[in-house]
mmCIF file of C-alpha atoms (C1' of nucleotides) and ligand atoms in Angstrom:
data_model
loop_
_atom_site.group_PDB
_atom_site.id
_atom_site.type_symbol
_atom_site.label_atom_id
_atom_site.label_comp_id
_atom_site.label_asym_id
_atom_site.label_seq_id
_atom_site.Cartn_x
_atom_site.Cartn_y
_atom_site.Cartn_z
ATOM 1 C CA UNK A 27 -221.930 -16.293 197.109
ATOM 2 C CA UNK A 28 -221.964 -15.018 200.598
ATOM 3 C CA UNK A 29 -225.352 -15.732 202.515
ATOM 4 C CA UNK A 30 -227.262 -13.189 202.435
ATOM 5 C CA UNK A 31 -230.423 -12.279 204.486
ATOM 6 C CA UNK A 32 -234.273 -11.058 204.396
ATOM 7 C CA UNK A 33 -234.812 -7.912 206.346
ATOM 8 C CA UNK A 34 -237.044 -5.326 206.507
ATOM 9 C CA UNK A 35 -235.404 -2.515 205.020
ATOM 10 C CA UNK A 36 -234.419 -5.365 201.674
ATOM 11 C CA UNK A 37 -237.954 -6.177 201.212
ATOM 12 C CA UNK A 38 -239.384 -2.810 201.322
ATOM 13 C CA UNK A 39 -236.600 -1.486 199.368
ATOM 14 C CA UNK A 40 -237.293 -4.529 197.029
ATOM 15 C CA UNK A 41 -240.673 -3.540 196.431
ATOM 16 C CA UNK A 42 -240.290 0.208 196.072
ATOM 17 C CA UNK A 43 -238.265 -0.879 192.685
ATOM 18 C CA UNK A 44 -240.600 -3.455 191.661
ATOM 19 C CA UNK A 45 -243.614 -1.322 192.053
ATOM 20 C CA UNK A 46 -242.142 1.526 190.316
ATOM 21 C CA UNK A 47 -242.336 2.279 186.715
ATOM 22 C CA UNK A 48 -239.309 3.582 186.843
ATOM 23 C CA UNK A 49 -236.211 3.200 187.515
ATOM 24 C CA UNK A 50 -235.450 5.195 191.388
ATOM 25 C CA UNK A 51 -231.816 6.548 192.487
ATOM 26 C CA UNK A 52 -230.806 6.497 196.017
ATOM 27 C CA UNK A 53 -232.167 9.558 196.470
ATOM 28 C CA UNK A 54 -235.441 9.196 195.639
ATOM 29 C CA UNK A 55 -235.849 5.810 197.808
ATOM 30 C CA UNK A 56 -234.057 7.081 200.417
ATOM 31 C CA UNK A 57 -237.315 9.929 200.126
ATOM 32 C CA UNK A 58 -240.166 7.720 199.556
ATOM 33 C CA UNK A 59 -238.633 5.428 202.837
ATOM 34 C CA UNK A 60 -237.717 7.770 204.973
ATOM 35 C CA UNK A 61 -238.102 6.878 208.641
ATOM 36 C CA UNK A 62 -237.756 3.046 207.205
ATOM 37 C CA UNK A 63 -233.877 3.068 207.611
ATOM 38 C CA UNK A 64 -230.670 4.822 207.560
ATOM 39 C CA UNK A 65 -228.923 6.313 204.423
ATOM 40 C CA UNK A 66 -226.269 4.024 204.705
ATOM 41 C CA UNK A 67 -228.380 0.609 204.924
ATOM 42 C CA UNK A 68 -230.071 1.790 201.355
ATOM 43 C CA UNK A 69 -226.898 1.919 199.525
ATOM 44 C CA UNK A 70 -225.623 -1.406 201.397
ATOM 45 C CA UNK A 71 -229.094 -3.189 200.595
ATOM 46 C CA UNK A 72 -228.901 -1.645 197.231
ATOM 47 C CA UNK A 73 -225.310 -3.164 196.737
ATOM 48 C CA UNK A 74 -226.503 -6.586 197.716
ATOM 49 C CA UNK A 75 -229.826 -6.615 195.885
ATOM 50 C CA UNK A 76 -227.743 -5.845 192.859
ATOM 51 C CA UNK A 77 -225.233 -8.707 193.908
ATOM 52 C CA UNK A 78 -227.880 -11.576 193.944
ATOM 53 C CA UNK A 79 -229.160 -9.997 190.078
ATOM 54 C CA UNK A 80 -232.076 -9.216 191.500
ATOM 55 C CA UNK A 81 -232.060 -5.599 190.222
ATOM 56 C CA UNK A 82 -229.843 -3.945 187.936
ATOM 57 C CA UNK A 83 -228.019 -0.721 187.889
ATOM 58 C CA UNK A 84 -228.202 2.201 185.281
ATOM 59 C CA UNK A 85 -225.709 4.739 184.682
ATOM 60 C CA UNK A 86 -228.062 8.156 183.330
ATOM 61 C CA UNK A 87 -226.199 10.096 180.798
ATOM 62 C CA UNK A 88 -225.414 13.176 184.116
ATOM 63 C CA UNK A 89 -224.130 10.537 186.186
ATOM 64 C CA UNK A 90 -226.694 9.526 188.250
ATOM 65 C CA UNK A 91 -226.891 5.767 189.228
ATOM 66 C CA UNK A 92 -230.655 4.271 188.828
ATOM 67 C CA UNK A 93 -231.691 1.057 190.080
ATOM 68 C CA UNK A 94 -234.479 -1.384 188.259
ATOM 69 C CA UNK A 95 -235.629 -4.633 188.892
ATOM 70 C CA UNK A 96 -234.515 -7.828 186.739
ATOM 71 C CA UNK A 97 -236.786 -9.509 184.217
ATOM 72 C CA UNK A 98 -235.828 -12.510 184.120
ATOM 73 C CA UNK A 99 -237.357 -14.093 180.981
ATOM 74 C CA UNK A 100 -236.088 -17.664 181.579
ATOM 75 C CA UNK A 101 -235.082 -19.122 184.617
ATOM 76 C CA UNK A 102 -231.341 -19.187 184.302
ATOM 77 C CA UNK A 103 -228.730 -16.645 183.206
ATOM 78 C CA UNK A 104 -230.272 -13.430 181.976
ATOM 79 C CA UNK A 105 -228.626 -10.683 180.489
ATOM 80 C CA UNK A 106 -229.483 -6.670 180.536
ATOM 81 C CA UNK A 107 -228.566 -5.902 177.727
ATOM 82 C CA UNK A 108 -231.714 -3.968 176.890
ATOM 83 C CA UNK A 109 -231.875 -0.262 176.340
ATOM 84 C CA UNK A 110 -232.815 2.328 178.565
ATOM 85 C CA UNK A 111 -235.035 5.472 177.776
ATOM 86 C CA UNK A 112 -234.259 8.474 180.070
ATOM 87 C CA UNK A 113 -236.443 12.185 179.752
ATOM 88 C CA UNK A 114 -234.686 14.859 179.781
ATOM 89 C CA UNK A 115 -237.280 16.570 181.285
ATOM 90 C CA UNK A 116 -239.036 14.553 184.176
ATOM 91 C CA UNK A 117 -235.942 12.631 184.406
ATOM 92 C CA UNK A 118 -237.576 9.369 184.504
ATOM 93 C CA UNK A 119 -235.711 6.480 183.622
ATOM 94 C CA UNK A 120 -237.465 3.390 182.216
ATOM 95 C CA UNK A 121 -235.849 0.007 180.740
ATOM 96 C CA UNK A 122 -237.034 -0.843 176.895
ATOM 97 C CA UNK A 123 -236.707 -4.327 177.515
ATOM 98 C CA UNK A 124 -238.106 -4.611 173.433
ATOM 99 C CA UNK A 125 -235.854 -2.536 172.101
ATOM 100 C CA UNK A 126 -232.930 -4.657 171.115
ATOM 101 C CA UNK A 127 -230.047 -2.666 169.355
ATOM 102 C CA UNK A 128 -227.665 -4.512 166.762
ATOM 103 C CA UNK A 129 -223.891 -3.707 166.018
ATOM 104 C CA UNK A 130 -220.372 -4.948 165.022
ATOM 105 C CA UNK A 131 -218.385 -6.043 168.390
ATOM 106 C CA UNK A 132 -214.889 -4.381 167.671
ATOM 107 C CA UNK A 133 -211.787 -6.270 167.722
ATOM 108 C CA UNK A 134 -209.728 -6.605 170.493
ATOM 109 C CA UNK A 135 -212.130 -5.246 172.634
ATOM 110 C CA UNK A 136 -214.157 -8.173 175.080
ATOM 111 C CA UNK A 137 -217.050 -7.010 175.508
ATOM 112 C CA UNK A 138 -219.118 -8.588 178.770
ATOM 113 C CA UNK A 139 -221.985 -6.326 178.868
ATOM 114 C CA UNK A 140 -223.736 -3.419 177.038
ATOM 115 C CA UNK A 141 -225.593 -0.072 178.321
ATOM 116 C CA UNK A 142 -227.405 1.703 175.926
ATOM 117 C CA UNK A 143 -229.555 4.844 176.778
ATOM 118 C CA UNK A 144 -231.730 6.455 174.742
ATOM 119 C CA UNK A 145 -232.629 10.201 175.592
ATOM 120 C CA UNK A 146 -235.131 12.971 174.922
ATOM 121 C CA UNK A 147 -238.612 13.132 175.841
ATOM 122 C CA UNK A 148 -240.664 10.340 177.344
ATOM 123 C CA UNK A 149 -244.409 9.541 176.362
ATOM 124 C CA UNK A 150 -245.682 11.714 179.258
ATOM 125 C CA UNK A 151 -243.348 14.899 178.094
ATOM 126 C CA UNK A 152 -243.919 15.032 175.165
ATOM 127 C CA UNK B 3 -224.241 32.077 172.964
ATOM 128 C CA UNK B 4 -222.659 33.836 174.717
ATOM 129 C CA UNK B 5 -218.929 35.122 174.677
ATOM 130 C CA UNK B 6 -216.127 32.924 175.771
ATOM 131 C CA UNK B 7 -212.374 33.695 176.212
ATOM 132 C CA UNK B 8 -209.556 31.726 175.526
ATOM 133 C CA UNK B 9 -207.655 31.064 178.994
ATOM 134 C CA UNK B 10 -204.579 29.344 180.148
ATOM 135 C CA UNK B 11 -206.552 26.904 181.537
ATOM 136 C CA UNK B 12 -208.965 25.951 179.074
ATOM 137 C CA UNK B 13 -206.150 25.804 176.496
ATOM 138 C CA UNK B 14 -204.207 23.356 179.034
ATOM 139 C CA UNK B 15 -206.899 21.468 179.615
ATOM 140 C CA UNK B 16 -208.013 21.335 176.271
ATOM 141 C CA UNK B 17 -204.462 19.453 175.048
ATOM 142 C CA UNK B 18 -204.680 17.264 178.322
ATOM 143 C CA UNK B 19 -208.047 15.855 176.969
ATOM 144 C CA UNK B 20 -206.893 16.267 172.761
ATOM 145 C CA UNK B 21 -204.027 14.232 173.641
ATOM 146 C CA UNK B 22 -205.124 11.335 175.791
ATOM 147 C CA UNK B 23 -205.874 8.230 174.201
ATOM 148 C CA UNK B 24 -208.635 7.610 176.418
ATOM 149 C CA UNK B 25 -211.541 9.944 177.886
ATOM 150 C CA UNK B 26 -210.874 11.836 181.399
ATOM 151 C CA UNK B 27 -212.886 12.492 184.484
ATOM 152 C CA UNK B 28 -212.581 15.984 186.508
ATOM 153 C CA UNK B 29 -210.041 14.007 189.129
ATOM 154 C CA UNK B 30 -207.622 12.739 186.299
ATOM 155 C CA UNK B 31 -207.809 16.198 185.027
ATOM 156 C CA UNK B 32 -206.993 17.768 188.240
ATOM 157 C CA UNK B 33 -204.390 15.652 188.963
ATOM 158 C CA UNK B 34 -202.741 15.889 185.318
ATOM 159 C CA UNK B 35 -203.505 19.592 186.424
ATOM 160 C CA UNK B 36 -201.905 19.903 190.074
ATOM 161 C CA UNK B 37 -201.131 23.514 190.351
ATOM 162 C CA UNK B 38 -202.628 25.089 186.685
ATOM 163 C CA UNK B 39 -205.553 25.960 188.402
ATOM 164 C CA UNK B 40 -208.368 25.970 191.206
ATOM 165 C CA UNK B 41 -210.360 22.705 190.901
ATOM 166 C CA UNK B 42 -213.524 24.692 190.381
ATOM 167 C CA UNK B 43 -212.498 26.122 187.167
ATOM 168 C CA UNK B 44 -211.882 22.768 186.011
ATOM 169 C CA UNK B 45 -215.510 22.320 186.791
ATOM 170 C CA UNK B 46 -216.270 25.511 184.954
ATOM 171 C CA UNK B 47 -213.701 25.272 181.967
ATOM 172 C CA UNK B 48 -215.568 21.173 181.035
ATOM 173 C CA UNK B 49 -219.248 23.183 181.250
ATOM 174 C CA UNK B 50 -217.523 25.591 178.665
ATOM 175 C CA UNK B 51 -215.863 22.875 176.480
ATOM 176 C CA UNK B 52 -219.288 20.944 175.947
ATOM 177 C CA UNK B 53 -221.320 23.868 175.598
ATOM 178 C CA UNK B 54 -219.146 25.250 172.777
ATOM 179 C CA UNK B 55 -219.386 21.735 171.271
ATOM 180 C CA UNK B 56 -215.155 21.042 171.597
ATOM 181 C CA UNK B 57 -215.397 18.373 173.743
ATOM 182 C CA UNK B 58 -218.639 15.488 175.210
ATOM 183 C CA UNK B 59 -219.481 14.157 178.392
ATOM 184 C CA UNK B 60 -219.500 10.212 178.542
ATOM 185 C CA UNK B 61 -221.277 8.866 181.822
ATOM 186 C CA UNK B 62 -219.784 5.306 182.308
ATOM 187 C CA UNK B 63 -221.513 2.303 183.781
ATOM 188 C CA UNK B 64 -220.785 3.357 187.303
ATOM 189 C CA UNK B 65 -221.666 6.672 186.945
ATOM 190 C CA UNK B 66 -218.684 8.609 186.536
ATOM 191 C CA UNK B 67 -218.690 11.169 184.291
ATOM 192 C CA UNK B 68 -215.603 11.419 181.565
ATOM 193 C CA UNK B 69 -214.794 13.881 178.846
ATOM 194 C CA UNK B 70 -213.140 12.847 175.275
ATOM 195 C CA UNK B 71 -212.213 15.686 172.189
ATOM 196 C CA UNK B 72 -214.866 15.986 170.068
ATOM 197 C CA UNK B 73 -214.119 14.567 166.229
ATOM 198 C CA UNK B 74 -216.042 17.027 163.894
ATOM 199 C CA UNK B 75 -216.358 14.699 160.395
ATOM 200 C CA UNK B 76 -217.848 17.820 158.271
ATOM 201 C CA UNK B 77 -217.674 21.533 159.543
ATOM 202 C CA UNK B 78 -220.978 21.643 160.588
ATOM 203 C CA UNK B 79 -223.518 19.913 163.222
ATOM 204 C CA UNK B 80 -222.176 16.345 164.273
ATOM 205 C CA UNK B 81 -223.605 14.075 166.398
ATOM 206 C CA UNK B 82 -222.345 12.090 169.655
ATOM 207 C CA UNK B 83 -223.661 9.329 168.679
ATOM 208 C CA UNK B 84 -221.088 6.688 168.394
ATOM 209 C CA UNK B 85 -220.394 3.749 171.199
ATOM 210 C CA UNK B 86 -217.869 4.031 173.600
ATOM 211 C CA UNK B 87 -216.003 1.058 175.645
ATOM 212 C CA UNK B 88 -215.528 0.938 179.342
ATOM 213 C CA UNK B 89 -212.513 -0.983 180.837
ATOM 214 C CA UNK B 90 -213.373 -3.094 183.981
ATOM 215 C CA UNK B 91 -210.401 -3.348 184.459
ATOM 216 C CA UNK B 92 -208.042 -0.130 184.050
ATOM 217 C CA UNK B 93 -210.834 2.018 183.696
ATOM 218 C CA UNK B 94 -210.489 3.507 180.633
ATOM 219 C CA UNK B 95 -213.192 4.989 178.546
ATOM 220 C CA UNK B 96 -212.616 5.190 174.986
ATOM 221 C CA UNK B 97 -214.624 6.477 171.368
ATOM 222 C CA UNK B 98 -215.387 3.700 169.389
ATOM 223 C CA UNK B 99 -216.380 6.036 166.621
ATOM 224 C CA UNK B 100 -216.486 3.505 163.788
ATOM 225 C CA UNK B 101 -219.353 1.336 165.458
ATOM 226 C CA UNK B 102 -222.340 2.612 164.774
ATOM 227 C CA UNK B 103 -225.097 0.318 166.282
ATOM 228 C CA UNK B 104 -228.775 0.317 164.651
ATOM 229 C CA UNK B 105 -232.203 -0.183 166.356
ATOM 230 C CA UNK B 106 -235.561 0.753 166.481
ATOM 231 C CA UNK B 107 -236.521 3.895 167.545
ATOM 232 C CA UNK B 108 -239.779 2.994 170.577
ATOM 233 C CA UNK B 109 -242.946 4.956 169.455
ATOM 234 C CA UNK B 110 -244.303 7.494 171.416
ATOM 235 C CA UNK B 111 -240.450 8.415 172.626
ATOM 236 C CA UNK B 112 -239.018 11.258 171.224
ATOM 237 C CA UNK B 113 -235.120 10.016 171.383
ATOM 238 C CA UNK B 114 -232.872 13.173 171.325
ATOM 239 C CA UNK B 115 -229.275 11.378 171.598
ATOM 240 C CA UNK B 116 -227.890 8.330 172.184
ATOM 241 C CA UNK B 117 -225.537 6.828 174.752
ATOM 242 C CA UNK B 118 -224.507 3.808 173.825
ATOM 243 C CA UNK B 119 -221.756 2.052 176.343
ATOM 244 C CA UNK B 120 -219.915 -0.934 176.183
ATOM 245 C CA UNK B 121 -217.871 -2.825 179.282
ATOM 246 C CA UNK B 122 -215.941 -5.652 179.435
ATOM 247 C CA UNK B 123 -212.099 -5.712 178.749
ATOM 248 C CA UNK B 124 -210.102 -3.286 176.734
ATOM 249 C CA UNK B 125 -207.071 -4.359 173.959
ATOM 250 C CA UNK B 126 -204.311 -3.614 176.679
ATOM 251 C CA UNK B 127 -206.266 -5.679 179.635
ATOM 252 C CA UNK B 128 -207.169 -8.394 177.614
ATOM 253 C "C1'" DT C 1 -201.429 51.928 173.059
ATOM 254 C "C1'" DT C 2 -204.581 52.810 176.664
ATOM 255 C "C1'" DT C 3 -209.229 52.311 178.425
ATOM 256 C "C1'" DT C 4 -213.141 49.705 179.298
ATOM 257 C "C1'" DT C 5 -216.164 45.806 180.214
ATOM 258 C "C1'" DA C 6 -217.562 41.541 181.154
ATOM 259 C "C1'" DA C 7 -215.683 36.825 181.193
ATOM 260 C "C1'" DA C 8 -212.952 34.025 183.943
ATOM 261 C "C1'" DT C 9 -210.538 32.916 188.153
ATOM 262 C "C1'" DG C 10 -209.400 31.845 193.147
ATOM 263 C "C1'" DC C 11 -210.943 31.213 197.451
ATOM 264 C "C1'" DA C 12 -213.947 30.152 201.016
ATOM 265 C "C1'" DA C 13 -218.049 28.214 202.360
ATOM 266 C "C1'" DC C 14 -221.419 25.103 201.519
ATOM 267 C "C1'" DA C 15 -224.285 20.968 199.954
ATOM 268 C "C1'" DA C 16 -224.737 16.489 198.197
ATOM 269 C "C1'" DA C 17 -223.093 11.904 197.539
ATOM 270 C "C1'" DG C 18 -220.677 8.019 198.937
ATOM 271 C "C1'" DT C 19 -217.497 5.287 202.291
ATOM 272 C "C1'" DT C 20 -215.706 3.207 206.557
ATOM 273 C "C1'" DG C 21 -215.327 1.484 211.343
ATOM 274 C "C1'" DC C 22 -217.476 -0.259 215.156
ATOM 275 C "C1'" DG C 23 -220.623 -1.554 218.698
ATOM 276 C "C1'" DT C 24 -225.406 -3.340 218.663
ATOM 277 C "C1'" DT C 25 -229.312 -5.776 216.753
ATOM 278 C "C1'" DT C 26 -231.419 -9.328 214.119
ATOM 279 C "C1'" DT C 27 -231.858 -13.362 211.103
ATOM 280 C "C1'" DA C 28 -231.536 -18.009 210.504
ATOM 281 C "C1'" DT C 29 -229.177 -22.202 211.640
ATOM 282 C "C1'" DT C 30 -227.994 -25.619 215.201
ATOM 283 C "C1'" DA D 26 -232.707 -21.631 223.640
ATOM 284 C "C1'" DA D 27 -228.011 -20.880 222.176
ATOM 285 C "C1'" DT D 28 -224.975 -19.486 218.533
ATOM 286 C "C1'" DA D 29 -222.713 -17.134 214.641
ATOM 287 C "C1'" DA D 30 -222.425 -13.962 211.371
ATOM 288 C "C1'" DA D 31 -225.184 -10.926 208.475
ATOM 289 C "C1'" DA D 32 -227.239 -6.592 208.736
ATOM 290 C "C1'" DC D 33 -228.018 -2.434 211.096
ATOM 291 C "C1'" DG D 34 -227.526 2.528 213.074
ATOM 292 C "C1'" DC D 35 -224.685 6.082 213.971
ATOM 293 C "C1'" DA D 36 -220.838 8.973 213.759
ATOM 294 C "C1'" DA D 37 -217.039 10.428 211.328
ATOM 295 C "C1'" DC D 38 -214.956 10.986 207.200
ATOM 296 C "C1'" DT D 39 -213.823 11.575 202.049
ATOM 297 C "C1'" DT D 40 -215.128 12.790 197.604
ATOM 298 C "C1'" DT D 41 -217.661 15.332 194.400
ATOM 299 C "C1'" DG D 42 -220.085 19.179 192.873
ATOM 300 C "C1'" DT D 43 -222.135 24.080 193.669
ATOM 301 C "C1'" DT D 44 -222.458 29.059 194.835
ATOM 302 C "C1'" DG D 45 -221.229 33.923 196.035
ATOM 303 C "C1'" DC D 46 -218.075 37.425 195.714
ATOM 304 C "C1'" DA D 47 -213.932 40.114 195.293
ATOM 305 C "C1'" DT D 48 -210.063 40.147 192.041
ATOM 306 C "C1'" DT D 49 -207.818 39.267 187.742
ATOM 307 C "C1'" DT D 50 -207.593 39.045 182.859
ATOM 308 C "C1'" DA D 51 -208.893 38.619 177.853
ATOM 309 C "C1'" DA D 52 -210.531 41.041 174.182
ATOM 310 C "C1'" DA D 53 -213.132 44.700 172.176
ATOM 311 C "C1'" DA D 54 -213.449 49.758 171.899
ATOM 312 C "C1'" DA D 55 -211.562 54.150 172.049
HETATM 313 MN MN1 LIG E 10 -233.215 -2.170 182.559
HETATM 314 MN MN1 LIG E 11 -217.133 9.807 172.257
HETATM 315 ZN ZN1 LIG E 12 -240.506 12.615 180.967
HETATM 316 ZN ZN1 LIG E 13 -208.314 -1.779 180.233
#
DNA sequence: TTTTTAAATGCAACAAAGTTGCGTTTTATT
DNA sequence: AATAAAACGCAACTTTGTTGCATTTAAAAA
């Protein structure tokens, strides 16, 4: 992998996600950081923080792209295959890292990775 | 709900989605499309299409949002919640509507729907 | 069939989201 | 301290999605 760097904008960025309990868009960080950077360094810090598996995009079920940080339960190669909960009301977005879904893989198909979101109302919604 | 019309262009866009193999985003549509109609009543004719329960939305892994036919088992309610599979590679989004994963439902969530993705390789990429 | 009414459309204008190129700054190695 | 390239800001651009409004059109009513 390319080297990559510590900056500023990475590490607060970096800790916006881990200190949230919830998984933030681009939007919303770009909000909470405002004079911190431009628009343009959060989605290129975003990119690269994803890049090194340090945090892991979500795709909501309207589109929008969410970013959370990894949990890496041992210190190698971790997978996120976990599922997702997101509230259709306060649109918050939270990973169910316990929540561990079974099914049949179907034939023909290689699958490398699974997204699975849950929706409806969150603890605080409901 | 209220009283919708049958149009050239949601019948044409309709069959476009009825007859593709694979689900279709609003640019696929528009350019299957070209001159039918004005790109914002492609916008328009999809918001009709899911809200009379004829077609679903599927929001893939990067956040684009696709639309695939809706397969009605019995004549009344049915449920979108069946997998689908994300190429990496070509990009194509497809119902898996015979896997049918199982899990445990996270207390103190009230899940709604599901939205269950998986990504890797499709059959013709493979 | 003709009339009527509201749904649907096209178009323009706008807003939001994401990308790219490039000159400058900054990190980290030498 | 000097160096190299990663990262940045900024401007310009593309793509995607939304809104208002005058006009057209589908379907019910007369
Ligand atoms: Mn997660
Ligand atoms: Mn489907
Ligand atoms: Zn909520
Ligand atoms: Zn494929």
């Amino acid at each position: 992998m390319k080297n990559t760097r510590n900056t500023i904008a990475k590490s607060a960025i970096l800790e916006l996600i881990k200190n949230s309990e919830v998984a933030l868009s681009h939007a919303e960080i770009q909000k909470m950081n405002q004079e911190l950077c431009d628009r343009v360094t959060i989605y290129r810090v975003l990119d690269r923080l994803v890049a090194e598996d340090v945090i892991h995009k979500i795709a909501t079920p309207d589109g929008t792209i969410k970013y959370a940080a990894c949990h890496h339960h041992d210190n190698h190669h971790h997978t996120h295959n976990h599922v997702h909960f997101s509230c259709e009301k306060c649109h918050s977005v939270t990973c169910l890292d316990s929540v561990e879904p079974s099914f049949n893989v179907p034939k023909n198909y290689l699958v490398k990775q699974v997204n699975f979101t849950l929706s409806g109302l969150c603890p605080d919604c409901i």
